[in-house]
Short mmCIF file of C-alpha atoms in Angstrom, two decimals:
data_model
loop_
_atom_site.label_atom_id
_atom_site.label_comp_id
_atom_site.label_asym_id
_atom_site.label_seq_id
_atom_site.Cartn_x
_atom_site.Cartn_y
_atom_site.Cartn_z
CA UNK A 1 86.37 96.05 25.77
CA UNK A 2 85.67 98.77 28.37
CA UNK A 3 84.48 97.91 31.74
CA UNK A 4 80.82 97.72 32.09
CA UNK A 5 79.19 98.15 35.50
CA UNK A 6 76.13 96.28 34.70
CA UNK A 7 78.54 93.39 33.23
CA UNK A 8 79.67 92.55 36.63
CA UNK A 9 77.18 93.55 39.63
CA UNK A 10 73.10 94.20 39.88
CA UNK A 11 72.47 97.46 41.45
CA UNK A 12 69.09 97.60 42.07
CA UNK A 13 65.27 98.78 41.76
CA UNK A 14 66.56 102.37 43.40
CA UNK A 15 69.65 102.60 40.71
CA UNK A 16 68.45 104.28 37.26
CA UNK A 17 69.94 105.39 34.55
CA UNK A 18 70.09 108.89 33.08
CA UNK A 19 73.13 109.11 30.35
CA UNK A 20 74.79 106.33 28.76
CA UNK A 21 77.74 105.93 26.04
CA UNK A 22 80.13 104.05 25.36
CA UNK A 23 82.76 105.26 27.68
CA UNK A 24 80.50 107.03 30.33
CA UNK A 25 77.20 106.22 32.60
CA UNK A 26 75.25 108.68 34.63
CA UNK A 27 73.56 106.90 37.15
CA UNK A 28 70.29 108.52 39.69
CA UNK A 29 70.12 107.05 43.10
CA UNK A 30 66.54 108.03 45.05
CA UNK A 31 65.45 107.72 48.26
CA UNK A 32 62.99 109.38 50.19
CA UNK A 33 65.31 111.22 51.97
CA UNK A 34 67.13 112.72 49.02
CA UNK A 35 69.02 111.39 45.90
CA UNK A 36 72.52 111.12 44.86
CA UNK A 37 74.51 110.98 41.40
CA UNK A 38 77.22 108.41 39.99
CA UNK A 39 79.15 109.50 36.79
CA UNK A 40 80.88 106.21 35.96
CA UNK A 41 84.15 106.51 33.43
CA UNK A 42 85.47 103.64 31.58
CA UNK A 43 88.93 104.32 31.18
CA UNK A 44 90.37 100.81 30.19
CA UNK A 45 89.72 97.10 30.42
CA UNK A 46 88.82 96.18 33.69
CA UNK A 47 88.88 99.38 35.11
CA UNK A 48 86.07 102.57 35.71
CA UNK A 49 86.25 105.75 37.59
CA UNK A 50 83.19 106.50 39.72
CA UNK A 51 82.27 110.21 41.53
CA UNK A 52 80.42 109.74 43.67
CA UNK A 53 77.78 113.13 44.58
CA UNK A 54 75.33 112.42 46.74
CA UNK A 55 72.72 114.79 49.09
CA UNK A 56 70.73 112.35 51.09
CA UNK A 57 70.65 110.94 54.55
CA UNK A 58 70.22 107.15 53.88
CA UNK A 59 69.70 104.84 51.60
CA UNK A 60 69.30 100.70 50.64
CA UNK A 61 72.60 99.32 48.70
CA UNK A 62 71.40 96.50 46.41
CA UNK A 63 74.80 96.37 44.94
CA UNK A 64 75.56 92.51 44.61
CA UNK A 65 78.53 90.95 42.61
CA UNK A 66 77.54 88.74 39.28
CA UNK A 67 78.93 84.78 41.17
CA UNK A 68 81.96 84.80 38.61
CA UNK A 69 83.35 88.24 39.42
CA UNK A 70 86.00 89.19 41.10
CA UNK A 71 86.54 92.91 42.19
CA UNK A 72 88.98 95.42 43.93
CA UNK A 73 87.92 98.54 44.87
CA UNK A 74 89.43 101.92 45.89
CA UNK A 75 87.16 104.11 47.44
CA UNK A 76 88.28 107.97 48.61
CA UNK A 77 85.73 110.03 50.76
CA UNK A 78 86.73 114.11 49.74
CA UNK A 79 84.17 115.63 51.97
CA UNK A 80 81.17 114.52 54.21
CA UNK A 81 80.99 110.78 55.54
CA UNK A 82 79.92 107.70 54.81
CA UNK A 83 78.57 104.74 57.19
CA UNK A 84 77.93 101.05 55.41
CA UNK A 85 76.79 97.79 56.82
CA UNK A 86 79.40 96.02 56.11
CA UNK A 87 78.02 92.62 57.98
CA UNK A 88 74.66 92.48 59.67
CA UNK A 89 74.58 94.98 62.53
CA UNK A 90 77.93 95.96 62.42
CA UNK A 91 78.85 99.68 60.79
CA UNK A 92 81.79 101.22 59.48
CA UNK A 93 82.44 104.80 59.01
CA UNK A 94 84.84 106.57 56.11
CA UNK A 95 85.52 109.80 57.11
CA UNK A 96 87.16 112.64 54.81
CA UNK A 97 90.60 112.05 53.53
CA UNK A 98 90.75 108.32 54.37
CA UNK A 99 91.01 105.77 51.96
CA UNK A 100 89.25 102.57 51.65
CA UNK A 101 90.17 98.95 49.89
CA UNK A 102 87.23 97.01 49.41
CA UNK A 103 86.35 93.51 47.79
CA UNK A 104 82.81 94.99 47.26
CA UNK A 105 81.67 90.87 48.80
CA UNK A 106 79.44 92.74 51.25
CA UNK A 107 78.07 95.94 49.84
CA UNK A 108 74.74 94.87 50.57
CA UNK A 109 73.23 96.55 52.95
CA UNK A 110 72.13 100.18 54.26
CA UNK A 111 73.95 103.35 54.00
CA UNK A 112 74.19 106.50 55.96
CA UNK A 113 75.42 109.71 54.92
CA UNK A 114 75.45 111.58 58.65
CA UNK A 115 76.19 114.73 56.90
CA UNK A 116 73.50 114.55 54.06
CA UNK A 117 76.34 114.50 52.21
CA UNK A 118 79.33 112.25 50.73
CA UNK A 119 81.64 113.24 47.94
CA UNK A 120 84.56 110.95 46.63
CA UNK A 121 85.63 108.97 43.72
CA UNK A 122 85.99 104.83 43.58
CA UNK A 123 88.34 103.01 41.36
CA UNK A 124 86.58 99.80 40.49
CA UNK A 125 88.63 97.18 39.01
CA UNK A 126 87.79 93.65 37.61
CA UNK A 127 90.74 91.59 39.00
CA UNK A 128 91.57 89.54 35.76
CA UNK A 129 90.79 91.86 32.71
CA UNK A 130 92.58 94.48 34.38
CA UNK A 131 95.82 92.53 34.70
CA UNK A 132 95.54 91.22 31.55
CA UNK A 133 95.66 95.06 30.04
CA UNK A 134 97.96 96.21 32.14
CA UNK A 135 100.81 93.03 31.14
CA UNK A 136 99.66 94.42 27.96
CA UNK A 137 100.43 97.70 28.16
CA UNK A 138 103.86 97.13 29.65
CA UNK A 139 104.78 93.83 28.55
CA UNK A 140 104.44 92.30 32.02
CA UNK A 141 103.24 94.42 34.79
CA UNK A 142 105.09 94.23 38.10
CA UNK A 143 101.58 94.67 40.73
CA UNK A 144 99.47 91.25 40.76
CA UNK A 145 96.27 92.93 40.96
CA UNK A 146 95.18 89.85 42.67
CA UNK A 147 97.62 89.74 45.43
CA UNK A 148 96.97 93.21 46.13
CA UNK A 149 93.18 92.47 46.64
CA UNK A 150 94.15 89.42 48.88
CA UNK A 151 96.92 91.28 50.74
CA UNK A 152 94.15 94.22 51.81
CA UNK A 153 90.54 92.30 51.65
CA UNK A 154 91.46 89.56 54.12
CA UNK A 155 88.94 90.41 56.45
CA UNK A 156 85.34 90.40 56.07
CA UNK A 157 85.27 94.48 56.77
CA UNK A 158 86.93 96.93 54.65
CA UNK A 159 90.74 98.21 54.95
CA UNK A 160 91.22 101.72 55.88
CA UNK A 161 94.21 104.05 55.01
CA UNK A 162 94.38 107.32 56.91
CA UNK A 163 97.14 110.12 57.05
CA UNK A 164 99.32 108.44 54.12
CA UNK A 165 100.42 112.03 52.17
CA UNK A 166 101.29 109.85 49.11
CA UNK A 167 98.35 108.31 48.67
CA UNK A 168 96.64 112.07 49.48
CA UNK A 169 98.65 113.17 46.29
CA UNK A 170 97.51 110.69 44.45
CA UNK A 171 93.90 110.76 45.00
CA UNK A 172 93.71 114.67 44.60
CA UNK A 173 95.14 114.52 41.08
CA UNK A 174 91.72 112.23 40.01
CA UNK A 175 89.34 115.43 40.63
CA UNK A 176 91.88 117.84 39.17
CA UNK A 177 91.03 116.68 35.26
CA UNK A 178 87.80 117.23 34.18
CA UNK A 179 86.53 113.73 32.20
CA UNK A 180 83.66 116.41 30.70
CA UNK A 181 84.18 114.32 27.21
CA UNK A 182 85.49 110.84 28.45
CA UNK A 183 86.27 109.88 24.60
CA UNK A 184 89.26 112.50 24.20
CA UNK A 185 92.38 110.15 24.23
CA UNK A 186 94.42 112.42 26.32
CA UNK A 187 91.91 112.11 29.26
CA UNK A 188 91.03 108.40 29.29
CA UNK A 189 95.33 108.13 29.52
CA UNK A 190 95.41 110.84 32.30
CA UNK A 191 93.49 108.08 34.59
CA UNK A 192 94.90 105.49 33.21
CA UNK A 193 98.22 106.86 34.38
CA UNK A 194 97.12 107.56 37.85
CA UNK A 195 95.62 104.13 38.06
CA UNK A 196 98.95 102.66 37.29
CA UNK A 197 100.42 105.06 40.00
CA UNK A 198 98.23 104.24 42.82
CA UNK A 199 98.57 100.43 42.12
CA UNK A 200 102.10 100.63 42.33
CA UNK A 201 102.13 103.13 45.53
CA UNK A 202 99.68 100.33 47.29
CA UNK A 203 102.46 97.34 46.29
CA UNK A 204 105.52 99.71 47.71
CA UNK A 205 103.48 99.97 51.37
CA UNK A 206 103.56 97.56 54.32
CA UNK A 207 99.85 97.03 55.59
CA UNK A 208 101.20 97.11 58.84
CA UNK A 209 102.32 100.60 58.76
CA UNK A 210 99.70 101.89 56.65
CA UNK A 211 96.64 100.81 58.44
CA UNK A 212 95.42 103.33 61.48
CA UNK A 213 92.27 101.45 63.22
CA UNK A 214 89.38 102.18 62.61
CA UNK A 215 86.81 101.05 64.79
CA UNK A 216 83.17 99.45 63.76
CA UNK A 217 80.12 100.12 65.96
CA UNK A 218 77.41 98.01 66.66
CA UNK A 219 73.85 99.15 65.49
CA UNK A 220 72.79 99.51 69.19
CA UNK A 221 75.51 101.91 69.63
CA UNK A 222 75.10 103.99 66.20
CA UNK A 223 71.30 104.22 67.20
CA UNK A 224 71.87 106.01 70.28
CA UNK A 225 74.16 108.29 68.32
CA UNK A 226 72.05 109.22 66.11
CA UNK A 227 69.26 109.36 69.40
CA UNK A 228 71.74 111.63 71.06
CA UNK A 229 72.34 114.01 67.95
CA UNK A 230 68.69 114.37 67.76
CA UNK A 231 68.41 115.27 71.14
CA UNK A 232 70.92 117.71 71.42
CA UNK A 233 69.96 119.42 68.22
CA UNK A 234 66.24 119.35 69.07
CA UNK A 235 65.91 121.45 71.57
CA UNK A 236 68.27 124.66 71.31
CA UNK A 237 66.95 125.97 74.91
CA UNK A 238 68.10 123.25 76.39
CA UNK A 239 72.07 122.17 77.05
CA UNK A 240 73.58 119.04 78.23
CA UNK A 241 76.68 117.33 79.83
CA UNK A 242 78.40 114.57 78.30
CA UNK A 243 78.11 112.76 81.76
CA UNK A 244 74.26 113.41 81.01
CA UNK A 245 73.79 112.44 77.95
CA UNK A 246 75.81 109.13 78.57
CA UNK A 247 73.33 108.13 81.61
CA UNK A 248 70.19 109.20 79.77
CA UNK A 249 71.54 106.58 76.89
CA UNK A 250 73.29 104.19 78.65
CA UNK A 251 76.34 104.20 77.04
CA UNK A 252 80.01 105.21 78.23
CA UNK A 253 81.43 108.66 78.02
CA UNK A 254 84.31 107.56 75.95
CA UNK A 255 82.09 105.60 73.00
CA UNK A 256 80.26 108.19 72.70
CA UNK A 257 82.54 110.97 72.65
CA UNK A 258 84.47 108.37 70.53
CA UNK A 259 81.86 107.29 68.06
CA UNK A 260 79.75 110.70 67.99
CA UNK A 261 83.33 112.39 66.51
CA UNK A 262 83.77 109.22 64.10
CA UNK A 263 80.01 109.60 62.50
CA UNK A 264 79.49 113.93 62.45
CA UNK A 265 83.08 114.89 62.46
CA UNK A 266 82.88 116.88 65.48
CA UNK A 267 83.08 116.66 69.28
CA UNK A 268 79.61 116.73 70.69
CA UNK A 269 80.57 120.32 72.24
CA UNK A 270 81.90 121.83 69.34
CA UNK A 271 79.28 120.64 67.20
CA UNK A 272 76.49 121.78 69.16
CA UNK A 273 78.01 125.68 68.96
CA UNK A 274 78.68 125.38 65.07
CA UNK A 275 74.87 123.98 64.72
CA UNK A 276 73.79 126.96 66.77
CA UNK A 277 75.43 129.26 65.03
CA UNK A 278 75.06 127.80 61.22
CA UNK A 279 71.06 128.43 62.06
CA UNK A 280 71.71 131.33 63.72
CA UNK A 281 73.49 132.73 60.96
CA UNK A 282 70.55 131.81 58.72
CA UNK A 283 68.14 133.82 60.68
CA UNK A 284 70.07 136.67 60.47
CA UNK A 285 69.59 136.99 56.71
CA UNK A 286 66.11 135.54 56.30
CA UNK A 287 64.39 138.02 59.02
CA UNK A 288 66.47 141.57 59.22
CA UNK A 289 64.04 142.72 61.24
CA UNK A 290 64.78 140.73 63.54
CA UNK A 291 66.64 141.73 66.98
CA UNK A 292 70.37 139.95 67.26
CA UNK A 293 69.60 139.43 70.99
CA UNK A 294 66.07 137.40 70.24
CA UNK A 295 68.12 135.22 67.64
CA UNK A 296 70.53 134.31 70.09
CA UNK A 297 67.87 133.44 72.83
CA UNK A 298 66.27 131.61 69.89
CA UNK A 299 69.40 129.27 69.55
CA UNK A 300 69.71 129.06 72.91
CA UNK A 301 72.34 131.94 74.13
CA UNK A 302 70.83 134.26 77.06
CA UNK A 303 73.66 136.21 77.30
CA UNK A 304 74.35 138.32 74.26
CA UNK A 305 78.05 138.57 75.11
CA UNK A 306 78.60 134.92 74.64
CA UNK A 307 76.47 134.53 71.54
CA UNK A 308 78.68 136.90 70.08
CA UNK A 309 82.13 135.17 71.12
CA UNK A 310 80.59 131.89 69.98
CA UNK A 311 79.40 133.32 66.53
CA UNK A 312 82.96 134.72 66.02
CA UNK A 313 84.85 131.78 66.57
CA UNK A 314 82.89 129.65 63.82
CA UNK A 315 81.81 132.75 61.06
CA UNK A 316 85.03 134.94 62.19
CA UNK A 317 83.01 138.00 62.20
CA UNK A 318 80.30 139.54 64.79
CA UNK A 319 76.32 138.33 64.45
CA UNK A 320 76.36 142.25 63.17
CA UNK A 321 79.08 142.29 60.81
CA UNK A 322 77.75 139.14 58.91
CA UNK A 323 74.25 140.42 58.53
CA UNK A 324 75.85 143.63 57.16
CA UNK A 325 78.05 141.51 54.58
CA UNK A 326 75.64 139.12 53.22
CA UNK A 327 73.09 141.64 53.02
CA UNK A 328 75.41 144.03 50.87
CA UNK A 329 76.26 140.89 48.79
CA UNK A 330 72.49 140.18 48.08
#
């Protein structure tokens, strides 16, 4: 029997369902700051494929395990970020590219998406009827699914992979085939394939050369973050240093710097200019009446020579040139 989300964890009051069948689940996630969308594929005993599309700024995980179940779980961030509560006041943050083993004990809890954005894909595995189909399918299967989920969820916090190209290969192929009609053989073998793959890829690694540390931040430090992003994207008129910021929050250069980078994917410098410019570049088309120099004033650029270097280096055109463009696209 196929893998059954529902069979093996309570998602909560926020978690509703829009499409089910026998091989596939479309699931609506709400919040008041947005909503998200998880197509679920069951592509063999004990194992589903989740995407993961969501376009919100927080929400309240009421994911909690069934007491007899035992998971492992391979979550891949493709673009945007992710920050979970992964034990009470403590946050960790999966930026794009990395990869993430998880026992899914403490996935209850609240969730940020920094970006207002997170896409990826989870392989979610039920430790015993997985390795039971997979000895099946091969007469014996060399990867204990088992000791792979002890050897990488020792820890109460999640395991991190970063900068591994194989598993980068590996992950890329899941969002190359499109599971549009999850019965069709030839697709439900496709994943179940790559699942085989990535198991044995995880077996052939030592943790100790795989693992680049990640820091967790403390919910004091994560609120001035998000206190200092608000701050700095505020008020366009005004700018600040980091040695300022630090003092007005009381936290050290280097956390911040450090942490800042970890949750928006950015230096605090180099975000501020792309910010500027993004709305910049969206005042442009919205008002052509408008005068170039007034925008840039607007954003917080007096001197019209600078706006224009700045709005080069992140649209790689002139304030002018991209006005012209879009508006002969329109």
């Amino acid at each position: 029997m196929d893998l059954n989300v529902n069979d093996i964890a309570s998602l909560g009051s926020n978690v509703k369902t829009m499409i089910k069948s026998e091989n596939c689940s479309a699931l609506m996630l709400n919040d008041a700051t947005g909503e998200g969308v998880m197509t679920i594929y069951s592509v063999m005993p004990g194992v589903m494929i989740c995407f993961s599309d969501m376009h919100m700024e927080k929400c309240a995980s009421e994911f909690e395990l069934k007491n007899d179940k035992k998971v492992f779980c391979i979550d891949h961030c493709r673009e945007g970020r992710i920050e979970m509560e992964v034990q009470p006041g403590v946050f960790s943050v999966m930026q794009e590219n990395e990869l993430r083993l998880d026992n899914r004990e403490n996935h209850k809890g609240k969730t940020y998406y920094p970006l207002k954005h997170y896409h990826g894909v989870s392989v979610f595995m039920e430790v015993e009827e997985v390795q039971q189909a997979l000895d099946e399918m091969f007469r014996g299967f060399s990867v204990s699914v088992d000791e792979l989920r002890s050897r990488y969820c020792t820890q109460d916090k999640p395991y991190v992979i970063r900068g591994d190209e194989g598993l980068s290969q590996i992950l890329s192929s899941f969002y190359q085939k499109n599971m549009g009609r999850p019965e069709l053989t030839e697709a439900k073998e496709y994943y179940q394939i790559k699942v085989v793959e990535l198991l044995l890829y995880l077996k052939m690694i030592t943790v100790e050369s795989s693992k680049e540390v990640r820091p967790y931040y403390y919910k004091t430090q994560m609120e001035k973050i998000k206190a200092i992003h608000a701050q700095i994207t505020g008020d366009l008129q005004k700018r600040f240093t980091i040695e300022e910021l630090a003092a007005m929050y009381e936290i050290s250069p280097t956390t911040m710097k450090n942490c800042f980078k970890d949750v928006y994917g950015d230096s605090i410098y180099s975000y501020q200019k792309r910010y500027r410019i993004n709305l910049a570049a969206n005042m442009l088309l919205q008002d052509k009446n408008r005068e170039i120099q007034e925008i840039a004033i607007s954003v917080g650029y007096e001197n019209p020579g600078k706006f224009s270097a700045a709005f080069r280096s992140v649209m790689s055109v002139s304030p002018a040139e991209y006005r012209i463009r879009k508006e002969g696209i329109r």
